[in-house]
Short mmCIF file of C-alpha atoms in Angstrom, two decimals:
data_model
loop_
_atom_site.label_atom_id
_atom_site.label_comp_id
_atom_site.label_asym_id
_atom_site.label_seq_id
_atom_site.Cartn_x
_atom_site.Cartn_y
_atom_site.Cartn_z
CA UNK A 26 -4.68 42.82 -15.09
CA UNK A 27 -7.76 44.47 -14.37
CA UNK A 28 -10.51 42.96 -12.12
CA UNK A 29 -13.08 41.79 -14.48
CA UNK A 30 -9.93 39.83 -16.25
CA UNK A 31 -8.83 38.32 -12.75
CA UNK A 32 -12.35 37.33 -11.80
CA UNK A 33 -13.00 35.54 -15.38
CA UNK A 34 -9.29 34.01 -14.79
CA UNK A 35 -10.52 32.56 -11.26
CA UNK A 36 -13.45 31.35 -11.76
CA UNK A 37 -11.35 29.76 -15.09
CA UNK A 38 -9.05 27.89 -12.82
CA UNK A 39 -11.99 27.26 -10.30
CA UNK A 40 -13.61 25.15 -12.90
CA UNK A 41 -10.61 23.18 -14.05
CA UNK A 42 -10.22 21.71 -10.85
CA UNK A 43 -13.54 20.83 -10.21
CA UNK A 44 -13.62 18.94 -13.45
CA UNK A 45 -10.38 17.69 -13.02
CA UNK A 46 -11.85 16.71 -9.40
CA UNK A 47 -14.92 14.83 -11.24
CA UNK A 48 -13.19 13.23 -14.10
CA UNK A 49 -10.95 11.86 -11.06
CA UNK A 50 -13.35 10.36 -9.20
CA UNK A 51 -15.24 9.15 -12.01
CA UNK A 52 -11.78 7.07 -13.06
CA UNK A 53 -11.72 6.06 -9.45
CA UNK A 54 -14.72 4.72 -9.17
CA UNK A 55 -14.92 2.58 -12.49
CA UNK A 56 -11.56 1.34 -10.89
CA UNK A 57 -13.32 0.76 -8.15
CA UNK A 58 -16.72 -0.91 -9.54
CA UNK A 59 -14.12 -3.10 -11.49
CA UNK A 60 -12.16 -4.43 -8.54
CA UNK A 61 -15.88 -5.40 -7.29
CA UNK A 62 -16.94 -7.08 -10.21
CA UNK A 63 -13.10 -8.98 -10.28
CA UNK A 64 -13.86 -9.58 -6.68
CA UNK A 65 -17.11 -11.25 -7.02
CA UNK A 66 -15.76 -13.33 -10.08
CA UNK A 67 -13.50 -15.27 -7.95
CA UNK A 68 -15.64 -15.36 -4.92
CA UNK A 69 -18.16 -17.66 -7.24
CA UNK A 70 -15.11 -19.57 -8.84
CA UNK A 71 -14.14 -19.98 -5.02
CA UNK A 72 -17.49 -21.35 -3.85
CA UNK A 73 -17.84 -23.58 -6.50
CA UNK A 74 -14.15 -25.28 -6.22
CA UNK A 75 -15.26 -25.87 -2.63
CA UNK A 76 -18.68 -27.43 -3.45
CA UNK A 77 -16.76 -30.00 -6.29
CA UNK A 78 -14.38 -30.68 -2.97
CA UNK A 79 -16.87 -31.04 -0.67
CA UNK A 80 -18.78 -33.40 -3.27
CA UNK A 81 -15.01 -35.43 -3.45
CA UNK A 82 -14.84 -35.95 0.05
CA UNK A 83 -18.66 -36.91 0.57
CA UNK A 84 -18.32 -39.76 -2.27
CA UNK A 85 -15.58 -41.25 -0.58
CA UNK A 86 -17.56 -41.09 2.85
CA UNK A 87 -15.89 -38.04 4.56
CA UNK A 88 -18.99 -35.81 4.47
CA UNK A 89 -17.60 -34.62 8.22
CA UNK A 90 -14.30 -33.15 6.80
CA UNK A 91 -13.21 -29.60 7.17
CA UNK A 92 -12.10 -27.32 4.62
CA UNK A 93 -9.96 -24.33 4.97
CA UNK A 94 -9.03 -22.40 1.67
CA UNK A 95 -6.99 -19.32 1.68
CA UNK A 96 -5.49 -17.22 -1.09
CA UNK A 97 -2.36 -15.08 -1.30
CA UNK A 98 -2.95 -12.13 -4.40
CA UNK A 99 0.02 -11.04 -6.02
CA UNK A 100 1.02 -7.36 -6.97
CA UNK A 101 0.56 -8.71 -10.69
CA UNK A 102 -2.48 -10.01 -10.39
CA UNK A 103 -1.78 -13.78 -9.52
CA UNK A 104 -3.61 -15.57 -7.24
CA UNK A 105 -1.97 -18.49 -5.09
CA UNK A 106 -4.59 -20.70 -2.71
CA UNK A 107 -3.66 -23.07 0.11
CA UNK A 108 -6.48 -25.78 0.67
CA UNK A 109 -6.14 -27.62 3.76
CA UNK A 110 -8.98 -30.59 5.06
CA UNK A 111 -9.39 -31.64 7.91
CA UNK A 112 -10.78 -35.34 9.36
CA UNK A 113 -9.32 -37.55 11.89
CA UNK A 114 -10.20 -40.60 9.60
CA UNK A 115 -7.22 -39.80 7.23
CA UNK A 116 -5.38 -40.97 9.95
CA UNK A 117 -7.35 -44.70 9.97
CA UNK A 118 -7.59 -44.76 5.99
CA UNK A 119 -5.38 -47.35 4.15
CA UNK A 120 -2.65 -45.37 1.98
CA UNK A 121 -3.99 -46.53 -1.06
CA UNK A 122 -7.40 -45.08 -0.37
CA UNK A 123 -6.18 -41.79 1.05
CA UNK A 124 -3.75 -41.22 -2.17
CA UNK A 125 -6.83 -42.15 -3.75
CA UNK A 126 -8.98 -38.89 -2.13
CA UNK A 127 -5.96 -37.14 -2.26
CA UNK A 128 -5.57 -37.35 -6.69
CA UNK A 129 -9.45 -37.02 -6.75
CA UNK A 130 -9.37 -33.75 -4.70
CA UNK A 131 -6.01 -32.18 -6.60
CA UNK A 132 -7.87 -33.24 -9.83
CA UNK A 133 -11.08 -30.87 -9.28
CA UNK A 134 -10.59 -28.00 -11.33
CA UNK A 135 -11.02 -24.16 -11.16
CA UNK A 136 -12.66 -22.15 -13.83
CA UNK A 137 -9.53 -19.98 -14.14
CA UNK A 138 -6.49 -21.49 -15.01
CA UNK A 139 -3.96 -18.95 -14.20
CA UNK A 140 -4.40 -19.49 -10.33
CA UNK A 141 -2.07 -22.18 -8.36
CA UNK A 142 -3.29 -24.30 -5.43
CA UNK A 143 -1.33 -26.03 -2.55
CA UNK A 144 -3.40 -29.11 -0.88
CA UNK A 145 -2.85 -30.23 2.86
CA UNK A 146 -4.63 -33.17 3.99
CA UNK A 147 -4.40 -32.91 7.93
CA UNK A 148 -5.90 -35.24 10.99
CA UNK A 149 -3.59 -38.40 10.03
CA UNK A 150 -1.23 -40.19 7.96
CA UNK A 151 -0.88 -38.53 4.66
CA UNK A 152 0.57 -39.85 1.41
CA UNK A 153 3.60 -37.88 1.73
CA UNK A 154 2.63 -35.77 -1.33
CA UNK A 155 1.55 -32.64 0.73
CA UNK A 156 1.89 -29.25 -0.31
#
């Protein structure tokens, strides 16, 4: 192989890998920009199922109640969210009324149906119909 045919065979190989390189990263971020735009999808959903909850508990006069929602994201895609609330008047609250809050806050519902959710009403007596 003479020189002029290595040099052309180099600089050959040279620019395969630095479009390989580009078309990589190119992939990678679209992947990327996608997982963001996924991301911020559910982060609205999220807010939103919190404001309809928060809206529950205020018409039924427990404005003061804390909310705690977390999510567990599966491998496939799934998406699994705990919502606990909080208020030390759950404990004072007649069963009937507190099964009541309970239905009305397991009945608010989330844009995407695919996704599960757990309740936990803490700070009292409960139902019995926890998570």
């Amino acid at each position: 192989m003479t020189g002029t045919a290595f040099r052309t065979m180099a600089v050959s190989v040279v620019f395969v890998l630095v479009a390989a390189f580009f078309v990589t990263m190119t992939v990678k971020s679209q992947s990327n920009h996608d997982e963001l735009m996924e991301q911020k999808y559910y982060d609205e959903l999220e807010s939103d199922y919190i404001e309809q909850v928060e809206a529950v508990l205020e018409r039924n006069g427990l404005s003061n109640s804390g909310i705690n929602m977390t999510r567990v994201s599966g491998a496939d895609g799934s998406r699994v969210y705990t919502v606990m609330i909080h208020n030390s008047y759950f404990g004072r609250m007649e069963t009937k009324k507190l099964t009541q809050v309970e239905q009305e806050v397991r009945a608010v519902s989330f844009a995407d149906e695919t996704c599960r959710f757990c309740h936990a009403f803490m700070g009292g007596k409960s139902s019995g119909k926890g998570l």
